Tab-separated table of C-alpha atoms in Angstrom:
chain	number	residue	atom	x	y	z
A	295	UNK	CA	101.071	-46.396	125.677
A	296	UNK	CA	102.824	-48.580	123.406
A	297	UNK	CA	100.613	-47.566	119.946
A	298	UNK	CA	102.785	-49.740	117.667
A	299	UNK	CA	101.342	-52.764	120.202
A	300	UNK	CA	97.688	-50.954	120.791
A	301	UNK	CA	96.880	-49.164	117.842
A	302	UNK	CA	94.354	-46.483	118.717
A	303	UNK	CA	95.793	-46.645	122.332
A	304	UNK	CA	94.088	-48.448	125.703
A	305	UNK	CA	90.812	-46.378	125.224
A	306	UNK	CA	89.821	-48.085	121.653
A	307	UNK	CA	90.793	-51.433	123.384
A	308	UNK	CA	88.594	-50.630	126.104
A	309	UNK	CA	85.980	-49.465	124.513
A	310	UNK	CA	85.793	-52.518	121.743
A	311	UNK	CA	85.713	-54.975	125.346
A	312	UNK	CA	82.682	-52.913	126.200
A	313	UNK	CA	80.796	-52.977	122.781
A	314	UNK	CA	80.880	-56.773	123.436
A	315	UNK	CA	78.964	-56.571	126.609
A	316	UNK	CA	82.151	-57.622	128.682
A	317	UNK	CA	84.114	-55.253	131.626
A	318	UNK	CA	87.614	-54.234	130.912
A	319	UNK	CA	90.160	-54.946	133.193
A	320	UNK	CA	93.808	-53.954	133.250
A	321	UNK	CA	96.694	-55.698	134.977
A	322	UNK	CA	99.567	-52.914	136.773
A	323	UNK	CA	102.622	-53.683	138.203
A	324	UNK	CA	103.251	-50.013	139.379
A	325	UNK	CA	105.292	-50.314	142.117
A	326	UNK	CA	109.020	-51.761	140.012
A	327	UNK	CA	111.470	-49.978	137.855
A	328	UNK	CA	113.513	-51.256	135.150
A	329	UNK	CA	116.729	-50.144	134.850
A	330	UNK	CA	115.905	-49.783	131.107
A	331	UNK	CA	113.689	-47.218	131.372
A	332	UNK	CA	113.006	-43.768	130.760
A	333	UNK	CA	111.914	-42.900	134.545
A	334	UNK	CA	114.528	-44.631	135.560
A	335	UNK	CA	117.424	-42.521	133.532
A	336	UNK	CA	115.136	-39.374	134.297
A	337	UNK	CA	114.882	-40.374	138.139
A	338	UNK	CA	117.516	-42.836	139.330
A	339	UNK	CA	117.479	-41.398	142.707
A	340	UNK	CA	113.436	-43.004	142.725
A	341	UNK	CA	115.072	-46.301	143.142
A	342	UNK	CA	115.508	-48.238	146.201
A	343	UNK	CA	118.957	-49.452	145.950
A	344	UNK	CA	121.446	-50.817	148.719
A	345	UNK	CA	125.283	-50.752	147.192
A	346	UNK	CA	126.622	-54.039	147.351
A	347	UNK	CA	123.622	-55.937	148.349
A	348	UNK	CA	122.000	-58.003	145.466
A	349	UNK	CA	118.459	-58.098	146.606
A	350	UNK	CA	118.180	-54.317	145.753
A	351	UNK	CA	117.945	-55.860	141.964
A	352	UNK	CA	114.953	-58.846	141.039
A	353	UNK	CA	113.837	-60.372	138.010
A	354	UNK	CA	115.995	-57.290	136.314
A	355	UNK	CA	114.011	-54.410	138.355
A	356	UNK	CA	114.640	-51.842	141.186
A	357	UNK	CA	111.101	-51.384	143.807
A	358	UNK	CA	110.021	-47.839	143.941
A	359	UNK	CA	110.675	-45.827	146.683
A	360	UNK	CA	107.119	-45.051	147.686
A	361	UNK	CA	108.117	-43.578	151.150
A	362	UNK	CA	109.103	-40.389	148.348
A	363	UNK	CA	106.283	-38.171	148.262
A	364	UNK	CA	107.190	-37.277	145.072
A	365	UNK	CA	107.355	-41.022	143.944
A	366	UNK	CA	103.626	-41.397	145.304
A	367	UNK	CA	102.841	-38.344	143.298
A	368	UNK	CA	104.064	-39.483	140.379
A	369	UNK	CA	102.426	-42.997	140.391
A	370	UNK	CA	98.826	-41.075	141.099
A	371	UNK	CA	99.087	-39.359	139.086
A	372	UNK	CA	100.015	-41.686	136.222
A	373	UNK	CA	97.865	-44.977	137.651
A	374	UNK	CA	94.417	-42.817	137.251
A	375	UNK	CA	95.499	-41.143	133.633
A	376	UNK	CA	95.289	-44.939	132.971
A	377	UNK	CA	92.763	-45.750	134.935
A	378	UNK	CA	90.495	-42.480	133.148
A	379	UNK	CA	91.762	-43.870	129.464
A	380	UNK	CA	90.703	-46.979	129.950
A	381	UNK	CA	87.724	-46.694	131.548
A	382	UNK	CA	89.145	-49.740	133.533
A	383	UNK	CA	86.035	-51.767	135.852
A	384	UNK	CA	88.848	-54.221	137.231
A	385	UNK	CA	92.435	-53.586	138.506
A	386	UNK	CA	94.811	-56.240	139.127
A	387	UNK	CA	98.042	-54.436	140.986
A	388	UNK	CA	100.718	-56.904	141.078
A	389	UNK	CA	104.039	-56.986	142.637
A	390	UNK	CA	106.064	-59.757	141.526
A	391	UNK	CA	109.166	-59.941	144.136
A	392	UNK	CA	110.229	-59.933	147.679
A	393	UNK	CA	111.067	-56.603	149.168
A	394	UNK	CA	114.198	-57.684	151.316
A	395	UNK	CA	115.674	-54.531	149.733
A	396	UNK	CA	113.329	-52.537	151.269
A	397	UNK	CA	115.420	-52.506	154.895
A	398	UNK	CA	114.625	-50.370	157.405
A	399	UNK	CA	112.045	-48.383	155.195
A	400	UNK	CA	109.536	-51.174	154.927
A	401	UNK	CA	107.068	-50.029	157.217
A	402	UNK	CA	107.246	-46.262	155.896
A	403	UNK	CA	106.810	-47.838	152.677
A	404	UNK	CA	103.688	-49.655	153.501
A	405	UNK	CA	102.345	-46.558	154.369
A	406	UNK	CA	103.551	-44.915	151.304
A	407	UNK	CA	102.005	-47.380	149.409
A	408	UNK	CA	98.450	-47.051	151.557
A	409	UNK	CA	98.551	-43.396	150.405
A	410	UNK	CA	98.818	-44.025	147.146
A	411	UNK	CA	96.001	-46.413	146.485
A	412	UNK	CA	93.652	-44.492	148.834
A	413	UNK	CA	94.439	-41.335	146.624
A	414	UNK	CA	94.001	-43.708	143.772
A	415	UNK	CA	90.725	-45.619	144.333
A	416	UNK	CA	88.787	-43.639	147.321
A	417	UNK	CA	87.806	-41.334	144.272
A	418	UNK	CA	86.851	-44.583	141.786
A	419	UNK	CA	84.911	-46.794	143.909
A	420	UNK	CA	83.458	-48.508	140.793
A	421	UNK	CA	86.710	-50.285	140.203
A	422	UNK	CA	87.231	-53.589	141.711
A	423	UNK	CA	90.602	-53.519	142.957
A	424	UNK	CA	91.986	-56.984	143.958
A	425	UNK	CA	95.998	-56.373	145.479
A	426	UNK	CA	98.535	-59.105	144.831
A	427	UNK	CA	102.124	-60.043	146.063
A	428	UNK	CA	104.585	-63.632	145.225
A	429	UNK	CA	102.456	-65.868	147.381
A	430	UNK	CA	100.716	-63.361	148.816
A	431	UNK	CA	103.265	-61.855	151.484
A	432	UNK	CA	100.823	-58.790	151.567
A	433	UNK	CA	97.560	-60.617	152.403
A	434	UNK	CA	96.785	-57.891	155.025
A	435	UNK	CA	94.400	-56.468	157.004
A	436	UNK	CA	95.573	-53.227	155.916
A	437	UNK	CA	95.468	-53.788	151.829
A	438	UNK	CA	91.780	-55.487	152.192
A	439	UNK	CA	91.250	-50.840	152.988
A	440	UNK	CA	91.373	-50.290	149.459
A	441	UNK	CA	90.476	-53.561	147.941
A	442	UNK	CA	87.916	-55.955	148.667
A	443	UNK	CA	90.296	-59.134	147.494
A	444	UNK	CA	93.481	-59.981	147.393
A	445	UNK	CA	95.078	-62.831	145.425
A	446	UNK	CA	96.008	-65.519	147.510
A	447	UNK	CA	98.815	-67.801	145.375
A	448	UNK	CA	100.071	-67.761	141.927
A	449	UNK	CA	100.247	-71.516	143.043
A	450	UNK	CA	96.465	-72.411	141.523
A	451	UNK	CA	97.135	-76.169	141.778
A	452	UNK	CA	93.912	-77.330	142.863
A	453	UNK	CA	95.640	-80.077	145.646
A	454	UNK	CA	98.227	-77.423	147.163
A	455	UNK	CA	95.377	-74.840	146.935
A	456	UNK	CA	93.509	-77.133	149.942
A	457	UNK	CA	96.590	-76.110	152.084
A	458	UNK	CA	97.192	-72.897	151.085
A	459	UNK	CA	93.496	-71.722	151.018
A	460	UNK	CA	92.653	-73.665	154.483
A	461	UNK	CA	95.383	-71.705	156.090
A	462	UNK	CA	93.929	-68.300	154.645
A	463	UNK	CA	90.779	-69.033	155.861
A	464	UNK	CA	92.544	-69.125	159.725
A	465	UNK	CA	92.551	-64.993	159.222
A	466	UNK	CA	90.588	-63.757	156.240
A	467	UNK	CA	86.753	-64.095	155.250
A	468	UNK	CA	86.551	-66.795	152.189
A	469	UNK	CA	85.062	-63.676	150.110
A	470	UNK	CA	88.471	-61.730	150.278
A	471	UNK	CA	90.181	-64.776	148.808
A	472	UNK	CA	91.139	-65.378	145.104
A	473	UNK	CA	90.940	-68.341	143.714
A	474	UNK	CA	90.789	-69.753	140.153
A	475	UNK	CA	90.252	-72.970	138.132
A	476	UNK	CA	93.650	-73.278	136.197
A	477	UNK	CA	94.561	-75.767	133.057
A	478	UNK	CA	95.446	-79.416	133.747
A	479	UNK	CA	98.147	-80.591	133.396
A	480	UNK	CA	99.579	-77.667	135.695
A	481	UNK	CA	102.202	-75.712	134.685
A	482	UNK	CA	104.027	-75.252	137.953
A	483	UNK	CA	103.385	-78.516	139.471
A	484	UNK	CA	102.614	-80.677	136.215
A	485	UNK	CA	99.662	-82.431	138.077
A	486	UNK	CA	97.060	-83.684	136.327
A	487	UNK	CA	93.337	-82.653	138.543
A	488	UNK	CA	89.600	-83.379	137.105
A	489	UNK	CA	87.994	-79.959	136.433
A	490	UNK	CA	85.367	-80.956	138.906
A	491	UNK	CA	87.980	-80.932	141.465
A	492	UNK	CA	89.727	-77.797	140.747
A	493	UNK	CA	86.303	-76.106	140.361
A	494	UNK	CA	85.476	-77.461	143.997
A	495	UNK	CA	88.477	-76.354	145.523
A	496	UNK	CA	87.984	-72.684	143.922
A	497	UNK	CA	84.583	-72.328	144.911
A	498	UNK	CA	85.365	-71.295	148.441
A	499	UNK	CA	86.958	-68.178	147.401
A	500	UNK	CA	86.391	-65.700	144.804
A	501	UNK	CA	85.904	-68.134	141.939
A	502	UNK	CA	87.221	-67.508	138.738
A	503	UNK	CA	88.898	-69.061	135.676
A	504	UNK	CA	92.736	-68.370	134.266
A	505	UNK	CA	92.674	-70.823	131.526
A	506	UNK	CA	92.139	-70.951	127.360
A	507	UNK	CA	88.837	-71.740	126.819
A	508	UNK	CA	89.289	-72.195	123.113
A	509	UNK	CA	92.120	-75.356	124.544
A	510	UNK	CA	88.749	-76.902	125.746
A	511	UNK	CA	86.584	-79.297	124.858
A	512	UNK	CA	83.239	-78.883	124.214
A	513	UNK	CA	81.658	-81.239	127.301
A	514	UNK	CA	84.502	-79.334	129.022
A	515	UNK	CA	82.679	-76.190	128.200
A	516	UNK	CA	79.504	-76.971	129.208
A	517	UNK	CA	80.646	-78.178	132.548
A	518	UNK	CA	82.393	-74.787	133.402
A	519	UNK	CA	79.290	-73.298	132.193
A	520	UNK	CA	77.259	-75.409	134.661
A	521	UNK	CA	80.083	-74.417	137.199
A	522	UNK	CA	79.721	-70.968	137.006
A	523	UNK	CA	75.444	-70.948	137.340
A	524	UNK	CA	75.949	-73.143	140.631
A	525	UNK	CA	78.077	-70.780	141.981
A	526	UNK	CA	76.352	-67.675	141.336
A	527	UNK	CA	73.224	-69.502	143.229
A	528	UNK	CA	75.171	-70.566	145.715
A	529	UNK	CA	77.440	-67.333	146.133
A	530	UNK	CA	76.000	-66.063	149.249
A	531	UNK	CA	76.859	-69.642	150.536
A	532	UNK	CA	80.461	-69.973	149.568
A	533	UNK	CA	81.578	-66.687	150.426
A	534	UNK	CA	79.612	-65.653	153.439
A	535	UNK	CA	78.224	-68.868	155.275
A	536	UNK	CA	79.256	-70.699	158.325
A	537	UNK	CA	82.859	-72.577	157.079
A	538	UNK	CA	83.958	-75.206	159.015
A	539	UNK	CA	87.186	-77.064	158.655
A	540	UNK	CA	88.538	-81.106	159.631
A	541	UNK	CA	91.753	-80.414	161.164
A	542	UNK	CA	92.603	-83.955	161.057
A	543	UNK	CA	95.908	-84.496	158.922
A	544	UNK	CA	95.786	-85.322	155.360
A	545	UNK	CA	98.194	-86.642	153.060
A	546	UNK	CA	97.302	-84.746	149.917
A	547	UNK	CA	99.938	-86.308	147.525
């Protein structure tokens, strides 16, 4: 833990989040090395990397070579230390690349990485869990073992999310599906979308809300509060009722 940054450490963070009545949650990105690192300079040899071949390196980090059982050990043993501190009730695990590097060991690492978060969460079912890769390339069957919802885009525009989420929805129950009301104007796509309409879109899915409320207004405020009561009355509804689609195509633009 980085005190100069958390004075008093994760705990006293954690435990201030509590004293105001809210949950904590923590946001992990165990699975990537940075070559600036002390693991790494302790335990290059933990690194998946492929001489000559470029992928082995993205956005400046190595992946983990989870089909190591000492690797696996390792991040066990160091995920639930901060897990314990922080006394965490949500856990976002991210992994923010493509694993082209991983080659012929991808399917032993999928199994590596099984192993790791049953080891981690069968023994903490009071965490919510809720697994996460770019786009959502490991929106699986086998991940929805350990956690009840996975994220389904970092694309949260409300118009591409009616493509993205409808094709979801092909395989997976709505209530394994992430989806949250972002700002407008959006920062990937620049479009501008009525809160109505992004709430509307995110309500068949695991609603939820990834903006600054203090950037709101105050009629703006009192919308997503009326937003949030009509979905927890209508929860049952929107994430375990009869969803039908229209098929017909749609120009969205």
């Amino acid at each position: 833990v980085n005190t100069k940054k958390l004075p008093g450490g994760i705990t006293k963070l954690s435990d201030s989040i509590h004293k105001l009545g809210l949950m904590f949650g923590i946001w992990v990105e165990p699975e990537m090395i940075s070559r600036r690192s002390i693991l790494f300079n302790e335990h290059p040899d933990w690194a998946i990397i492929i001489p000559d071949r470029e992928p082995s390196v993205g956005r400046n980090q190595f992946i983990l070579d989870l089909t190591r059982k000492d690797v696996r050990d390792y991040l066990v043993r160091t995920m639930s230390e901060v897990f314990r501190l922080s006394c965490a009730d949500y856990v976002k695990w991210d992994m923010n690349r493509h694993s082209t590097a991983l080659g012929a060991k991808a399917y032993d690492y999928i199994l590596g990485l099984y192993d790791v978060q049953r080891r981690i969460f069968g023994p903490r079912p009071g965490i919510l869990l809720e697994n996460c890769a770019s786009g959502g390339n490991r929106f699986d069957l086998g991940m929805l073992c350990f956690s009840p919802q996975i994220w389904a885009s970092d694309d949260t525009d409300a118009i591409e999310r009616i493509a993205i989420q409808k094709g979801y929805s092909y395989l997976y129950p709505l209530s394994t599906m992430g989806a949250h009301v972002s700002a407008s104007p959006h920062g990937q796509t620049l479009r501008r979308t009525p809160l109505e309409t992004r709430f509307t879109i995110a309500a068949y899915g695991c609603l939820g809300y990834e903006l600054d409320l203090s950037q709101l207004s105050g009629v703006e405020k009192k919308e997503v509060k009326k937003q949030v009561e009509y979905y927890k009355e209508h929860r049952n509804t929107f994430q375990y009722g009869k969803f039908y689609r229209f098929d017909e195509e749609e120009d969205y633009e």
